[in-house]
Coordinates of C-alpha atoms in Angstrom, one line a residue:
M239 CA -7.1 1.6 -37.3
P240 CA -3.6 0.1 -37.6
I241 CA -2.9 -2.8 -35.5
S242 CA 0.1 -1.1 -33.8
K243 CA -2.4 1.5 -32.6
N244 CA -4.8 -1.1 -31.5
L245 CA -2.2 -2.8 -29.6
A246 CA -1.2 0.7 -27.8
A247 CA -4.8 1.6 -27.4
R248 CA -5.9 -1.8 -25.6
G249 CA -2.5 -2.9 -24.2
A250 CA -3.1 -6.2 -26.1
A251 CA -1.3 -7.5 -28.9
L252 CA -4.2 -9.4 -30.0
A253 CA -6.9 -6.5 -30.4
L254 CA -9.0 -6.3 -33.8
G255 CA -10.4 -2.8 -33.1
L256 CA -12.9 -3.5 -30.4
A257 CA -12.7 -2.8 -27.0
P258 CA -13.6 -5.5 -24.3
T259 CA -16.5 -5.3 -22.2
V260 CA -18.8 -7.3 -20.0
A261 CA -21.1 -7.4 -22.9
L262 CA -18.2 -8.8 -25.1
A263 CA -17.2 -11.3 -22.8
H264 CA -16.3 -13.9 -25.4
P265 CA -13.1 -14.4 -27.3
H266 CA -12.5 -12.5 -30.5
V267 CA -8.9 -13.8 -31.2
F268 CA -7.9 -17.5 -31.0
V269 CA -4.4 -18.9 -30.0
D270 CA -3.2 -22.5 -30.4
A271 CA -0.8 -22.3 -27.5
R272 CA 2.2 -24.3 -26.4
M273 CA 4.6 -24.1 -23.2
E274 CA 7.9 -25.5 -22.6
I275 CA 8.9 -25.3 -19.1
V276 CA 12.5 -25.6 -18.8
G277 CA 14.9 -26.5 -16.0
G278 CA 18.1 -25.4 -14.6
T279 CA 20.2 -26.7 -11.9
G280 CA 18.8 -29.5 -10.2
A281 CA 14.7 -28.9 -10.3
E282 CA 15.2 -25.5 -10.4
L283 CA 13.0 -23.5 -13.1
A284 CA 14.9 -21.9 -15.6
S285 CA 12.5 -20.4 -18.0
I286 CA 9.2 -20.9 -19.7
R287 CA 9.0 -20.7 -23.5
N288 CA 5.5 -19.7 -25.0
I289 CA 4.8 -20.6 -28.5
W290 CA 1.5 -18.8 -29.8
R291 CA -0.1 -19.6 -33.2
F292 CA -2.9 -17.1 -34.0
D293 CA -5.8 -17.6 -36.3
E294 CA -5.9 -16.7 -39.8
L295 CA -8.2 -13.8 -39.6
F296 CA -6.1 -12.2 -36.9
S297 CA -3.2 -12.8 -39.1
S298 CA -4.4 -11.5 -42.0
S299 CA -4.8 -8.4 -40.2
V300 CA -1.3 -8.3 -39.1
V301 CA -0.2 -8.6 -42.5
V302 CA -2.1 -5.6 -43.6
D303 CA -0.8 -3.4 -41.1
F304 CA 2.8 -4.7 -41.1
D305 CA 3.6 -5.5 -45.0
K306 CA 5.3 -2.4 -45.6
N307 CA 6.7 -3.7 -49.0
G308 CA 3.1 -5.1 -50.0
N309 CA 4.3 -8.4 -51.2
G310 CA 1.7 -10.1 -49.4
T311 CA 3.7 -11.7 -46.7
L312 CA 5.9 -10.7 -43.7
D313 CA 9.5 -10.5 -44.3
P314 CA 11.9 -10.8 -41.4
D315 CA 11.9 -7.3 -40.9
E316 CA 8.6 -7.0 -40.7
L317 CA 8.0 -9.9 -38.3
E318 CA 10.6 -8.2 -36.3
A319 CA 8.5 -5.2 -36.2
V320 CA 5.4 -7.3 -35.2
G321 CA 7.3 -8.8 -32.2
E322 CA 8.5 -5.4 -30.8
T323 CA 5.0 -4.1 -31.2
V324 CA 3.6 -7.0 -29.0
R325 CA 6.2 -7.1 -26.5
G326 CA 5.8 -3.3 -25.5
S327 CA 2.1 -3.6 -25.8
I328 CA 1.2 -6.6 -23.3
A329 CA 3.8 -5.8 -20.8
E330 CA 1.2 -4.6 -18.5
W331 CA -0.7 -7.7 -18.7
S332 CA 2.2 -9.8 -17.9
Y333 CA 2.4 -11.2 -21.1
Y334 CA -0.8 -13.0 -20.4
T335 CA 1.7 -15.8 -18.6
F336 CA 1.1 -16.8 -14.9
L337 CA 2.9 -18.6 -12.4
T338 CA 1.5 -19.3 -8.7
T339 CA 2.9 -21.3 -5.8
G340 CA 1.7 -21.2 -2.4
G341 CA -1.3 -19.0 -3.2
R342 CA 0.9 -16.1 -4.3
D343 CA 2.1 -15.1 -7.8
V344 CA 5.5 -15.7 -9.1
K345 CA 6.9 -12.6 -10.9
L346 CA 8.5 -13.3 -14.2
A347 CA 11.2 -11.0 -16.2
P348 CA 9.8 -9.5 -19.3
P349 CA 11.1 -11.3 -22.6
A350 CA 14.3 -9.9 -24.3
T351 CA 12.7 -10.3 -27.6
I352 CA 9.6 -11.8 -29.2
R353 CA 10.3 -13.4 -32.5
G354 CA 7.9 -14.3 -35.1
L355 CA 6.9 -16.7 -38.0
Y356 CA 4.5 -16.4 -40.8
D357 CA 3.7 -19.7 -42.5
H358 CA 0.5 -21.0 -44.4
G359 CA -1.4 -17.8 -43.7
Q360 CA -0.7 -17.7 -39.8
I361 CA 1.6 -16.0 -37.6
T362 CA 3.4 -17.8 -34.8
L363 CA 5.1 -15.9 -31.8
F364 CA 7.9 -17.2 -29.8
F365 CA 9.3 -15.7 -26.5
E366 CA 11.0 -16.6 -23.5
M367 CA 10.5 -15.6 -20.0
K368 CA 12.9 -16.3 -16.7
P369 CA 11.3 -16.3 -13.3
A370 CA 12.6 -12.8 -11.2
E371 CA 13.1 -15.3 -8.2
P372 CA 14.3 -18.7 -7.6
V373 CA 11.7 -21.5 -8.2
D374 CA 12.5 -24.8 -6.9
L375 CA 10.3 -27.3 -8.0
A376 CA 11.6 -30.0 -5.7
R377 CA 10.0 -28.1 -3.0
D378 CA 7.2 -26.1 -4.4
K379 CA 4.5 -27.0 -6.7
V380 CA 4.0 -24.4 -9.5
T381 CA 0.9 -23.7 -11.6
F382 CA 1.3 -22.4 -14.9
S383 CA -1.5 -20.9 -17.0
V384 CA -1.9 -18.4 -20.1
F385 CA -5.1 -16.3 -20.3
D386 CA -6.3 -12.6 -21.3
E387 CA -8.3 -11.4 -18.1
S388 CA -10.7 -9.6 -20.6
Y389 CA -11.5 -12.7 -22.3
F390 CA -10.9 -11.2 -25.7
V391 CA -8.3 -13.7 -26.6
A392 CA -8.6 -17.4 -26.1
F393 CA -5.4 -19.5 -25.6
D394 CA -6.0 -23.1 -26.2
F395 CA -4.0 -25.9 -25.0
P396 CA -5.8 -29.0 -26.1
D397 CA -3.9 -31.6 -24.0
A398 CA -1.0 -32.0 -21.9
Q399 CA 1.3 -32.4 -24.6
H400 CA 1.2 -28.9 -25.2
F401 CA 3.1 -28.3 -21.9
Q402 CA 6.5 -29.9 -22.0
L403 CA 9.0 -30.4 -19.4
L404 CA 12.6 -29.7 -20.7
D405 CA 15.9 -30.4 -18.8
L406 CA 14.1 -31.4 -15.6
P407 CA 14.6 -34.4 -13.6
A408 CA 12.8 -37.6 -14.3
S409 CA 11.0 -37.3 -10.9
C410 CA 9.1 -34.2 -12.0
R411 CA 5.3 -34.8 -13.0
Q412 CA 2.8 -32.7 -14.3
D413 CA -1.2 -32.4 -13.6
F414 CA -3.0 -31.0 -16.6
S415 CA -6.3 -29.4 -16.1
R416 CA -8.5 -28.3 -19.0
P417 CA -12.1 -26.7 -17.7
D418 CA -15.3 -27.4 -19.4
P419 CA -16.8 -24.2 -20.3
D420 CA -20.6 -25.2 -19.8
A421 CA -19.8 -26.7 -16.4
D422 CA -17.9 -23.7 -14.9
A423 CA -20.5 -21.3 -16.2
E424 CA -23.2 -23.2 -14.3
D425 CA -20.7 -23.4 -11.2
W426 CA -20.3 -19.6 -11.4
M427 CA -24.1 -19.1 -11.7
A428 CA -24.5 -21.3 -8.6
Q429 CA -22.1 -19.4 -6.4
V430 CA -23.7 -15.9 -7.7
S431 CA -27.0 -17.2 -6.5
M432 CA -25.4 -17.8 -3.0
L433 CA -24.1 -14.3 -2.5
K434 CA -25.5 -12.5 0.4
P435 CA -26.5 -8.7 -0.1
N436 CA -23.5 -7.4 1.3
Q437 CA -21.2 -9.5 -1.0
Q438 CA -20.2 -8.2 -4.7
L439 CA -19.2 -9.9 -7.9
P440 CA -15.6 -9.0 -9.3
S441 CA -15.6 -5.5 -10.7
D442 CA -16.0 -7.0 -14.2
G443 CA -18.9 -9.4 -13.3
V444 CA -16.9 -12.5 -13.6
N445 CA -13.4 -13.3 -14.0
F446 CA -14.4 -15.9 -16.8
A447 CA -11.0 -15.9 -18.5
E448 CA -9.1 -17.2 -15.4
A449 CA -11.7 -19.8 -14.5
L450 CA -11.7 -21.2 -18.2
A451 CA -7.6 -21.1 -18.4
T452 CA -6.0 -24.4 -18.8
K453 CA -3.5 -25.1 -16.2
V454 CA -0.6 -27.4 -15.5
D455 CA 0.7 -28.1 -11.9
V456 CA 4.2 -29.2 -11.9
T457 CA 6.1 -30.4 -9.2
C458 CA 9.4 -32.6 -8.7
A459 CA 9.2 -33.3 -5.0
P460 CA 9.7 -36.8 -3.9

């Protein structure tokens, strides 16, 4: 199945022809990710920029589907087609990008475009999203994270340097959190064992993707 059809069918830009289920609760696509958190006036959040570099296996499948002239690479017009396909396909999943503050979600405007680069056998996608409401980092602590709720795609932020603060006051600081998958699995099993008969698990058994998502808390409060 061509990747463009995969994207439409699954609603994700990162499908390899498999439908995620509870039995397939492990990733099939791997992304080296970075995020730039960009300030505006004062400590107001202006935008966030995602930079996603995909694994070679997934990237090669994209080349097969989008290399229309058969030259073994992705030319600018072909990369543009990849970006547009991704932009339309993952909108329903909030572009895998989540901001929370005060226990509620912060809505983000969709990206105007998604740009692509193909280099050394891997595809990198770049896109920017702006908050749909004012976010004052001097007043609120905001949590930033990127994850696929189906856990079909794994986004890896190896360290705090993969979250960058740009054009924000020097008083701003970040608290980086990268969960331990084994420890989190044990914690989840312990919680399950304590459920009462009238309590239920999440509909998919476990929101494992969110539990394993790397997060960064940002605040510019004094």
